[in-house]
XYZ file of C-alpha atoms in Angstrom:
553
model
C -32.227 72.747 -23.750
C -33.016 69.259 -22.819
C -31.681 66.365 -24.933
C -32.872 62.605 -24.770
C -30.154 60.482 -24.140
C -29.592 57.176 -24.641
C -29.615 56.310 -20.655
C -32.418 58.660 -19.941
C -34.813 57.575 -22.504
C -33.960 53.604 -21.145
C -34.343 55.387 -17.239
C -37.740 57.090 -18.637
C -38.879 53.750 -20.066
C -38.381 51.784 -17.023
C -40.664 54.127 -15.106
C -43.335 54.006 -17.590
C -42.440 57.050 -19.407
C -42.674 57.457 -23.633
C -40.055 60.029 -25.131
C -41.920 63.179 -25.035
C -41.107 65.971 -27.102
C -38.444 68.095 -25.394
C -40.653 70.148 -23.121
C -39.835 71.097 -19.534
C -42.382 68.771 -17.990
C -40.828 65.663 -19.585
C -37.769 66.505 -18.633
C -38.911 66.645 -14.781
C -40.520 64.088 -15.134
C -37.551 61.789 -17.041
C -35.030 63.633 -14.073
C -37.032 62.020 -11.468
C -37.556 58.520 -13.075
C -33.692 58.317 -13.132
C -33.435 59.707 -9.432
C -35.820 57.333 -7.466
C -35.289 53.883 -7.027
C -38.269 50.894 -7.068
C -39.432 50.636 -3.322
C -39.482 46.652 -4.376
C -36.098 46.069 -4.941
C -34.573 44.780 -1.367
C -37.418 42.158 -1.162
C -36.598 41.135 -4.889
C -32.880 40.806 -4.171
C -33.782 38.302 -0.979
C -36.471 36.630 -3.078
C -33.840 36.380 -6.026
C -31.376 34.946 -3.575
C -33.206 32.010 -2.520
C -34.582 31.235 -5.930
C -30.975 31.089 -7.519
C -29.946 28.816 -4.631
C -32.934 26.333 -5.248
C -31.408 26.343 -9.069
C -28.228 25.243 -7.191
C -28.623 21.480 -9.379
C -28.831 23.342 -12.526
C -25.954 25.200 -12.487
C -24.248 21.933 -11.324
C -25.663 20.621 -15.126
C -24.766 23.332 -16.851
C -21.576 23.086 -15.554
C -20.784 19.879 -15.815
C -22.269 19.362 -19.435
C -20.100 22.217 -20.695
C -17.264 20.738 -19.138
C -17.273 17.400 -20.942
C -17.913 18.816 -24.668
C -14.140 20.259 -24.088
C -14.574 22.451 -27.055
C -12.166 24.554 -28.884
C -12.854 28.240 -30.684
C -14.949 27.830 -33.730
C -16.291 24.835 -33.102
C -18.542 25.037 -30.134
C -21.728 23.360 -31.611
C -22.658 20.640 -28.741
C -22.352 23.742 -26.376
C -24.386 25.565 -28.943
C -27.037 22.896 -28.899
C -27.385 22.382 -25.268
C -27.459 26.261 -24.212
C -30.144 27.456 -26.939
C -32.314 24.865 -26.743
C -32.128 25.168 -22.046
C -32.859 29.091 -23.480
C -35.337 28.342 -25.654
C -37.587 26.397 -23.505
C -37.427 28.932 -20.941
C -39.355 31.578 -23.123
C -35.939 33.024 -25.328
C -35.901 33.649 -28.951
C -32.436 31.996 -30.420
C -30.751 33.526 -33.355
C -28.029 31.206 -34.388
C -25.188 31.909 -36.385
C -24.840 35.506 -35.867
C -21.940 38.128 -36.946
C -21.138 35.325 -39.646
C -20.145 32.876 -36.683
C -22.086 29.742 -37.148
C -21.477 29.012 -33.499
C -22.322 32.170 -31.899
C -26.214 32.303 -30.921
C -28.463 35.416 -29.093
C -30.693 34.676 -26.717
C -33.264 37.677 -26.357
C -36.172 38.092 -24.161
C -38.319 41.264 -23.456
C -41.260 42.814 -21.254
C -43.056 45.472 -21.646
C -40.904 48.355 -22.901
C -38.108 46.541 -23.367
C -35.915 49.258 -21.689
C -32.903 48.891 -20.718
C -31.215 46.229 -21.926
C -29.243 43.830 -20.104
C -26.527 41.596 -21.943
C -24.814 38.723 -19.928
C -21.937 37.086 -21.938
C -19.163 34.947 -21.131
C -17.099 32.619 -22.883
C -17.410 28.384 -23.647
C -13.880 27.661 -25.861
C -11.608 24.942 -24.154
C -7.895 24.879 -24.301
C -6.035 22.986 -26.586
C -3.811 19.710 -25.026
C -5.473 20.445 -22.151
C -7.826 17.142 -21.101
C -7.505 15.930 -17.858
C -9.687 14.176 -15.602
C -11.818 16.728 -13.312
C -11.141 16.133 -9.048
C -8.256 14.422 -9.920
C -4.868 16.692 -8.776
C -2.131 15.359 -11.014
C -1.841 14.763 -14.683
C -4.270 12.616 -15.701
C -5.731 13.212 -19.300
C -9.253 11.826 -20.082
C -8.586 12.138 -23.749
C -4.261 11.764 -24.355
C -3.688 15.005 -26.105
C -7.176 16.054 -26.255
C -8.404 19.296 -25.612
C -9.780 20.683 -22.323
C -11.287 23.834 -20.508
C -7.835 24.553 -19.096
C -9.021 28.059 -18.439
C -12.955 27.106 -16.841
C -14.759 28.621 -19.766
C -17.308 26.009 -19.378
C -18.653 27.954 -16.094
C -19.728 30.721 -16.889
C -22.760 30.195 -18.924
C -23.974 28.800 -15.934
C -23.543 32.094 -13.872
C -25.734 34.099 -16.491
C -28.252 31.564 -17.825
C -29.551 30.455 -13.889
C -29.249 34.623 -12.923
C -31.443 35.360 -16.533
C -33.943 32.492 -15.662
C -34.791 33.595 -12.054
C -34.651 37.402 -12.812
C -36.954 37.039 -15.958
C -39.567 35.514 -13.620
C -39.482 37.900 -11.093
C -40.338 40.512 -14.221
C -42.614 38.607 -15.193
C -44.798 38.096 -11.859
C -44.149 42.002 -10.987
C -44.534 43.714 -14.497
C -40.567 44.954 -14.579
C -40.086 46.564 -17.659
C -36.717 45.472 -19.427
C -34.850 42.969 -21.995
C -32.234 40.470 -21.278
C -29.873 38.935 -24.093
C -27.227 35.990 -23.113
C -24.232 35.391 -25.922
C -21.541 33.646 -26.183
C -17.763 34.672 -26.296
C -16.869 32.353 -29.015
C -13.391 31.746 -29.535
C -12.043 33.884 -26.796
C -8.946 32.045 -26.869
C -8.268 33.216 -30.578
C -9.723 36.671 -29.720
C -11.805 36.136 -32.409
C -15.343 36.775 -31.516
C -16.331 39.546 -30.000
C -15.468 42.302 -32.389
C -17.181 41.073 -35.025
C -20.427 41.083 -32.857
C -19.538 44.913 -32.408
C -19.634 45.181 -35.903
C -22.356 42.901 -36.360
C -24.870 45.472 -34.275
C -25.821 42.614 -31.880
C -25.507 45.616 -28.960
C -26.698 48.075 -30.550
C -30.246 48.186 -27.558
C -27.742 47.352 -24.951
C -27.998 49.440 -22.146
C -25.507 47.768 -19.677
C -23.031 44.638 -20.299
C -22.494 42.170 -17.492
C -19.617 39.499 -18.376
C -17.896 37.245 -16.448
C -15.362 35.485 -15.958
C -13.991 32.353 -13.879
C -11.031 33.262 -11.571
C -10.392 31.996 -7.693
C -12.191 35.027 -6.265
C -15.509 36.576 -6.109
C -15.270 40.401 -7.059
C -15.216 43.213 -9.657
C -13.144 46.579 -10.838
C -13.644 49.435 -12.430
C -11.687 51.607 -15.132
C -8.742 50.275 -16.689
C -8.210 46.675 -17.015
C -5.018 46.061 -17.059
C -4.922 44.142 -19.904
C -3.470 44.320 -23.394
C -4.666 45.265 -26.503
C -4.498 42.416 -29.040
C -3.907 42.084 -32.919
C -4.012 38.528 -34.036
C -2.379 38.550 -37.681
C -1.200 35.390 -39.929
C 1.368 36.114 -42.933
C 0.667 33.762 -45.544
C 3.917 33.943 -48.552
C 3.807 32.231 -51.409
C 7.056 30.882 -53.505
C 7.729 28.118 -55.907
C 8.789 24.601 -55.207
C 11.429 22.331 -56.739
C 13.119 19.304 -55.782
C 14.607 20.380 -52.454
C 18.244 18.056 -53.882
C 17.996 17.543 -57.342
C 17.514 21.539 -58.604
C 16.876 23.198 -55.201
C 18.373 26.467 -56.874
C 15.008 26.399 -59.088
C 13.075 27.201 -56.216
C 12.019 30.290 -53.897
C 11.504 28.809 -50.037
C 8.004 30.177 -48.545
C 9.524 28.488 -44.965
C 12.649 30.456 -45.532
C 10.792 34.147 -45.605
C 8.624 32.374 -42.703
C 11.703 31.928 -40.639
C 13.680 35.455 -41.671
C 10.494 37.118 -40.551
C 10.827 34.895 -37.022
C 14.256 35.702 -36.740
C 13.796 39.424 -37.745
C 11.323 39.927 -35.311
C 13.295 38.376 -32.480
C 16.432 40.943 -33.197
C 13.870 43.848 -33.408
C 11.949 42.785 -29.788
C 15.632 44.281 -28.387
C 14.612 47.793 -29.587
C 10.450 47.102 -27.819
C 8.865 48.291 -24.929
C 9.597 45.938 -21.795
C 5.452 46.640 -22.282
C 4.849 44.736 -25.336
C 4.321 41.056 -25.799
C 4.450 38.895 -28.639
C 4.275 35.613 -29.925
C 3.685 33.222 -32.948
C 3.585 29.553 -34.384
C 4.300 28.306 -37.417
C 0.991 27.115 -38.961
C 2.291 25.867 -42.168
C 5.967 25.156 -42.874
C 5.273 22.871 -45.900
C 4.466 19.326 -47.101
C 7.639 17.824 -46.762
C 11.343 17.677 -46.647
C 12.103 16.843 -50.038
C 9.777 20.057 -51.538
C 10.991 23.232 -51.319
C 7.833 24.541 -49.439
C 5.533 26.880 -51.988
C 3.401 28.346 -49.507
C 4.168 28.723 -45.787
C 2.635 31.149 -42.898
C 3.351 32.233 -38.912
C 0.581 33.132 -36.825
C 1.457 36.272 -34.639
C 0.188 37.820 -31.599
C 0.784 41.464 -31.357
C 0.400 43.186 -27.859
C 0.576 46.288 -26.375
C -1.185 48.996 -23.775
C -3.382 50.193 -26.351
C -4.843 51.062 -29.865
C -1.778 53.024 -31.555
C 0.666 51.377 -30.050
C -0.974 47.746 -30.933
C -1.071 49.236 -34.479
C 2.432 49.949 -34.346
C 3.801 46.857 -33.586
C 1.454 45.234 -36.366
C 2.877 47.552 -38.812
C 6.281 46.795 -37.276
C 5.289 43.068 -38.415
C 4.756 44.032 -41.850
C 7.743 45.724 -42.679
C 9.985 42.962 -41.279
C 7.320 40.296 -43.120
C 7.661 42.246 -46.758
C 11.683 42.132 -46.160
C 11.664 38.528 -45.738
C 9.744 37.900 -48.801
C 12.573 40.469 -50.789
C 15.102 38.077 -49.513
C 13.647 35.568 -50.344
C 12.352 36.134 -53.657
C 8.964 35.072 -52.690
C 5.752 37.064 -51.929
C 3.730 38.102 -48.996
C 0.899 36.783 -50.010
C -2.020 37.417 -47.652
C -2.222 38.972 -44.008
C -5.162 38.495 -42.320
C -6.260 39.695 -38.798
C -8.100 36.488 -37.500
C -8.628 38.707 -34.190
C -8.467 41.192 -31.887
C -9.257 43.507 -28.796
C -9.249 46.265 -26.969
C -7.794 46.617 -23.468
C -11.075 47.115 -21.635
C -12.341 49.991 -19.317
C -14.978 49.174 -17.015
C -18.186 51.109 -15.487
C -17.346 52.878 -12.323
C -21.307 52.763 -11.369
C -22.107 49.829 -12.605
C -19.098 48.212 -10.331
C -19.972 49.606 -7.088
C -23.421 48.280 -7.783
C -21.928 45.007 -8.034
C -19.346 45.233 -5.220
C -21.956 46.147 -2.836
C -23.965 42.355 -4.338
C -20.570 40.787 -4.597
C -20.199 41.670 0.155
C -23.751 40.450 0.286
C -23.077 36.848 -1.237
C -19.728 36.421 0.179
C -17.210 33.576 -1.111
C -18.647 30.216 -0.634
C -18.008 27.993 2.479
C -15.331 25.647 1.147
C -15.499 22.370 2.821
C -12.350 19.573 3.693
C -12.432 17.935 0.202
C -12.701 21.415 -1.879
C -9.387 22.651 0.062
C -7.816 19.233 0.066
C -7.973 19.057 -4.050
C -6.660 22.552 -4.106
C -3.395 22.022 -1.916
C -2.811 18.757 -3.642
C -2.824 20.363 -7.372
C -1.132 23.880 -5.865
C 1.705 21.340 -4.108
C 2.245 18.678 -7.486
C 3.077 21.969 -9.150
C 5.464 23.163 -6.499
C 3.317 26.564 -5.387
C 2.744 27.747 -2.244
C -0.091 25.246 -0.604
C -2.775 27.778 1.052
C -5.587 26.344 -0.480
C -8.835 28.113 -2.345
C -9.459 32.020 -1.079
C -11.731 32.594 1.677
C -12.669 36.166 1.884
C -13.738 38.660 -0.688
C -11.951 42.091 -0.869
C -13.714 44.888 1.350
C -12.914 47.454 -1.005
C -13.477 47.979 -4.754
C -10.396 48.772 -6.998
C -10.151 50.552 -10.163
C -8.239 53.666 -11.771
C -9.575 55.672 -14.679
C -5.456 54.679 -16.286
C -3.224 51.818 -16.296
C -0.940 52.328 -12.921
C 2.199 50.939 -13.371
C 1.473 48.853 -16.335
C 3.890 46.033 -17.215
C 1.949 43.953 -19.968
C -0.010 40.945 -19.455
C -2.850 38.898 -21.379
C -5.951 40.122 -22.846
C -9.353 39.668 -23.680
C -11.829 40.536 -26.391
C -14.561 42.360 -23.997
C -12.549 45.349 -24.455
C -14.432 45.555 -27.737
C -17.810 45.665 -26.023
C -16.547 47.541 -23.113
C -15.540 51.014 -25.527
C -18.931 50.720 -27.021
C -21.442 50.977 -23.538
C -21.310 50.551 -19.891
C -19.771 47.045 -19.173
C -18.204 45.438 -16.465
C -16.508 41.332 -15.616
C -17.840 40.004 -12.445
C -15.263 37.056 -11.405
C -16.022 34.298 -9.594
C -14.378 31.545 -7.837
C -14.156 28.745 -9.473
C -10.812 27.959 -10.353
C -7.748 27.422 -8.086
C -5.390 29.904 -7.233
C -1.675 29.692 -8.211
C -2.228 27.500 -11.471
C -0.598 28.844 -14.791
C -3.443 29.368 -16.921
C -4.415 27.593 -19.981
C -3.266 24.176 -18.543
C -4.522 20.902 -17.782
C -4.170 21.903 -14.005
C -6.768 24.885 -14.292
C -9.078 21.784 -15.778
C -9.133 19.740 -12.644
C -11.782 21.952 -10.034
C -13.978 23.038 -13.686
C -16.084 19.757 -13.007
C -15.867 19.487 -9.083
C -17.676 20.972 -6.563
C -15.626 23.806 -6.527
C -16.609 25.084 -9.966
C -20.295 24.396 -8.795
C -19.920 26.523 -5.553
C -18.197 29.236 -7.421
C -20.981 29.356 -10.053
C -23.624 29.419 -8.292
C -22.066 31.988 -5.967
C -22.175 34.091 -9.365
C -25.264 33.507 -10.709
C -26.189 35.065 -6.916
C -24.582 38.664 -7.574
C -25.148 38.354 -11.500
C -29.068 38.465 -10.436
C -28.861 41.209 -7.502
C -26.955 43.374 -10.135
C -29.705 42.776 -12.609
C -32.097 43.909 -10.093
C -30.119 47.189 -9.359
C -30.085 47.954 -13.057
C -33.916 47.155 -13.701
C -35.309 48.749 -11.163
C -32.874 51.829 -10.374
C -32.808 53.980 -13.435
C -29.926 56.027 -11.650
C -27.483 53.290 -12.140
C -27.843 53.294 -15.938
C -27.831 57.045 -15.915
C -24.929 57.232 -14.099
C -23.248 54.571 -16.173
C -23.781 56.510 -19.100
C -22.541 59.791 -17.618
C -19.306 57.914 -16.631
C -18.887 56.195 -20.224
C -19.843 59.806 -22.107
C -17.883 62.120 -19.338
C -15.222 59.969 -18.356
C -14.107 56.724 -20.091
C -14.299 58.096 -23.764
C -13.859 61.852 -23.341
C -10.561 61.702 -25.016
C -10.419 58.223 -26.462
C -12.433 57.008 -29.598
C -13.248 53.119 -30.115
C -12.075 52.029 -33.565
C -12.201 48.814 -34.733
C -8.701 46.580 -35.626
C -10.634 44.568 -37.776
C -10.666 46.247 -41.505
C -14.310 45.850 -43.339
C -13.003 42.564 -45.507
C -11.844 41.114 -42.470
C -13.987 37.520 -41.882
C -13.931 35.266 -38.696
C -11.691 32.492 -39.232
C -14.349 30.214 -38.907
C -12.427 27.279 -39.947
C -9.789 27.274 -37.103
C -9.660 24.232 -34.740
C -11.883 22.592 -37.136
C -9.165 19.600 -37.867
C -8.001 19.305 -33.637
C -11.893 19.319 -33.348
C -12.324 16.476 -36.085
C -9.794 14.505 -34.551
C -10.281 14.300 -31.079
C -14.595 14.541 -31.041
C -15.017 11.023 -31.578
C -12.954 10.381 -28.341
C -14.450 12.613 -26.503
C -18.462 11.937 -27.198
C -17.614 8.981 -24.928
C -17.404 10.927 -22.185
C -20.423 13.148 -22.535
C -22.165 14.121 -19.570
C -25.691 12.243 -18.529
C -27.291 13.639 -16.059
C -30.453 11.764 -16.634
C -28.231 8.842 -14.941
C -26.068 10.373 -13.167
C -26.279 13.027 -10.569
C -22.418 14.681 -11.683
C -20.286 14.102 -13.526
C -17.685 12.799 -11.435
C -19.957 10.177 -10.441
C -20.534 9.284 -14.139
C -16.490 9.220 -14.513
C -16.110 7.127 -11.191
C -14.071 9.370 -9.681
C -13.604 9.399 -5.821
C -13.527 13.569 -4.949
C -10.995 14.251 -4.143
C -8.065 12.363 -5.522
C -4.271 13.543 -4.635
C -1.340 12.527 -4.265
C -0.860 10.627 -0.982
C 0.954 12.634 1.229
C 4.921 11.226 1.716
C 5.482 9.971 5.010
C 8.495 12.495 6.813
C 11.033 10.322 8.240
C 11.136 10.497 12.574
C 13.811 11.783 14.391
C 15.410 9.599 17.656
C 13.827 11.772 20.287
């Protein structure tokens, strides 16, 4: 008997098709809607290609205006500003504020049956400590302390709102049935954000996500990530202060259960997978040292291959956290996830769509000054000097399980990707063999580099909105993998518990601190054609190379 699926009826839609009744005709009919593909779409794809390159200046400005707001989680509301109103007078409907977030936003735009949908997402939080000057290829902070976008977050807005744009007018001239939405990931660096907008329905029409990503290659994968599941949990205990020398023996130490549950969990991580990772900071240790603290919490990051054994190790946490607090004669107060994630699986269609886009725009051609910024920063931090990639890969990679898995970092989209057909298109605009989330993965996020990379994005982010739009097998096939393959045998459930809130409030006092510094620097491009030209900065600037003693000959 036929059944309308999800992908089908989207397929159906695109065509032209309403969901019959399930009669026989229909269903021939829906089968060959998903089976041929728009006799349009190669002359689209070319016509899409040069119209993303003449937005090559915009993506510069998105860019570059992201770059200098240097925004932590939470409190992205100049980045906010900028992107929904750019959205909104290109024909999108905002909604601010969504999933309880006051800085995450939707961006929605439809024509005529709306079907399918399209989200593009990527993430705008900065780095904390992380300010340094872009082009520059040594430590030199614009803000001392400040935060930065030590990871390139502020690119790839850019990648999705240029693709969006020049894709939504194609529709428009040629009557392409279809909606796009463009979010945020809001505080990916807390992996705070994107469950809640699971939970919030904000996907709920989505047909097919396409995130991405800044890296130092152009490419995608399929199946399992590779990366690690995430709980982000803070123990709050509670105790009773006293005058830390004249009756100390009056009071019960919050810091000390604090510091028994740090210790406890470092003779426990003997007895852990080599798999797991974990991590924490103190977030409040007390007033000061003549109090015997009365409240005190740790901030932990729990990590492992997946769900249960994520769980585990947050229960783990527990048990060692309500044993300090018995030693200590205090109380565990409070223990709130502020975050979390799945390790993502990605669509096997949906990739080889996009690695077929990701041959056709190539890397971009690097020129002397783009590979001379590179060495410089890849040589002050003692790695091997080759210089930025050249060459994407030939073949697509994936597996439908981990192989080999040995732990690593994660990210939220693993949330979205157990919940529809999703997968992270990365593109170049980083430097290769940085550390991550450091001032040296800020320098290139302003530079030409970042632009190149960008736009180089925004290039296979359109083609693959194309495929989707106008080739109804790609969606059906996405959904057979996601039904058939990906969650045969595993469920999503959410970490987050129902009570569970975004911690809205984090990075709120860095923020507070550090903004007035940094509105200095905000980007004009009314006066200025980049931002390195606003800063005065000469592109590139290294090191001078030290000149090698000769030899008698």
């Amino acid at each position: 008997m036929f059944r309308w699926t999800r992908p089908l009826a989207a397929a159906a839609a695109l065509a032209g098709l309403a969901p019959l009744a399930p009669l026989s005709t229909g269903a021939l009919q829906a089968q060959a809607a998903v089976t041929s593909a728009d006799p349009r779409l190669e002359g689209l794809k070319a016509e899409a290609l040069k119209l993303v390159e003449g937005r090559a200046k915009q993506v510069q400005e998105i860019v570059d205006m992201l770059f200098s707001f240097q925004e932590l989680g939470f409190q992205e509301w100049e980045s906010q500003k900028y992107l929904t109103g750019l959205l909104e007078k290109e024909g999108f409907k905002i909604e601010r504020g969504v999933a309880g977030i006051p800085t995450a936003w939707t961006a929605r735009w439809s024509y005529g049956t709306g079907k399918p949908e399209i989200s593009l997402g990527s993430d705008v939080d900065g780095i904390p400590q992380a300010s340094n000057k872009p082009g520059v290829g040594y430590r030199d902070p614009m803000v001392s302390g400040g935060p930065g976008h030590g990871e390139g977050h502020n690119s790839g807005q850019a990648v999705n709102v240029v693709a969006a744009i020049v894709v939504k007018q194609l529709m428009q001239r040629d009557k392409i049935n279809g909606s796009i939405m463009l979010w945020p990931g809001i505080a990916e660096e807390q992996m705070a954000g994107k469950a809640f907008l699971v939970r919030d329905g904000i996907f709920k029409n989505t047909d097919v996500t396409l995130f991405t990503h800044v890296g130092n290659d152009l490419g995608v994968s399929w199946g399992a990530s590779g990366q690690s599941a995430l709980i982000s949990a803070e123990f709050r205990f509670r105790g009773s202060s006293a005058h830390a020398a004249g009756a100390p023996w009056r009071g019960q130490s919050a810091l000390d259960a604090v510091m028994l549950m740090a210790q406890g969990w470092e003779y426990r991580r003997e007895h852990l997978r080599l798999q797991q990772r974990s991590h924490y900071v103190i977030k409040d240790g007390g007033d000061q040292p003549n109090v015997v603290p009365s409240t005190a919490s740790i901030w932990f990051y729990f990590r492992e291959q997946d769900y249960p054994r994520t769980m585990a190790l947050f229960e783990t946490g527990k048990k060692i956290a309500e044993g300090a607090a018995m030693m200590t004669d205090t109380k565990l107060d409070t223990v709130m996830i502020l975050g979390s994630g799945w390790s993502a699986h990605f669509s096997k269609p949906i990739a080889e769509a996009m690695h077929k886009n990701v041959q056709t725009v190539g890397m971009p051609a690097w020129d002397d000054k783009d590979q001379t910024l590179a060495k410089g920063i890849q040589k002050e931090l003692g790695s091997p000097d080759f210089g930025l990639q050249m060459q994407v890969n030939k073949e697509l990679r994936g597996a439908e399980t981990p192989q080999n898995w040995m732990g690593g970092g994660s990210d939220d989209i693993g949330d979205v990707s157990w919940n529809m057909p999703t997968i992270t298109l990365r593109f170049p605009s980083n430097i290769p063999g940085l550390p991550g989330h450091n001032w040296a993965n800020a320098i290139s996020m302003a530079t030409p580099i970042a632009h190149k990379g960008a736009l180089a994005g925004a290039k296979v982010q359109a083609l693959t909105m194309l495929d989707i739009f106008l080739q109804p097998k790609v969606v059906a096939d996405a959904w057979t993998y996601f039904r058939d393959v990906q969650t045969k045998n595993v469920k999503y459930q959410p970490f987050i518990r129902p009570g569970d809130q975004p911690p809205i409030w984090l990075n709120a006092d860095i923020m507070a601190k550090y903004k007035p510094q940094l509105q200095k620097f905000y980007y004009d491009p009314t006066k200025f054609k980049t931002y390195l030209e606003q800063l005065g900065i000469e592109y590139p600037t290294v090191r001078p190379a030290e000149a090698k003693p000769r030899g008698d000959n």
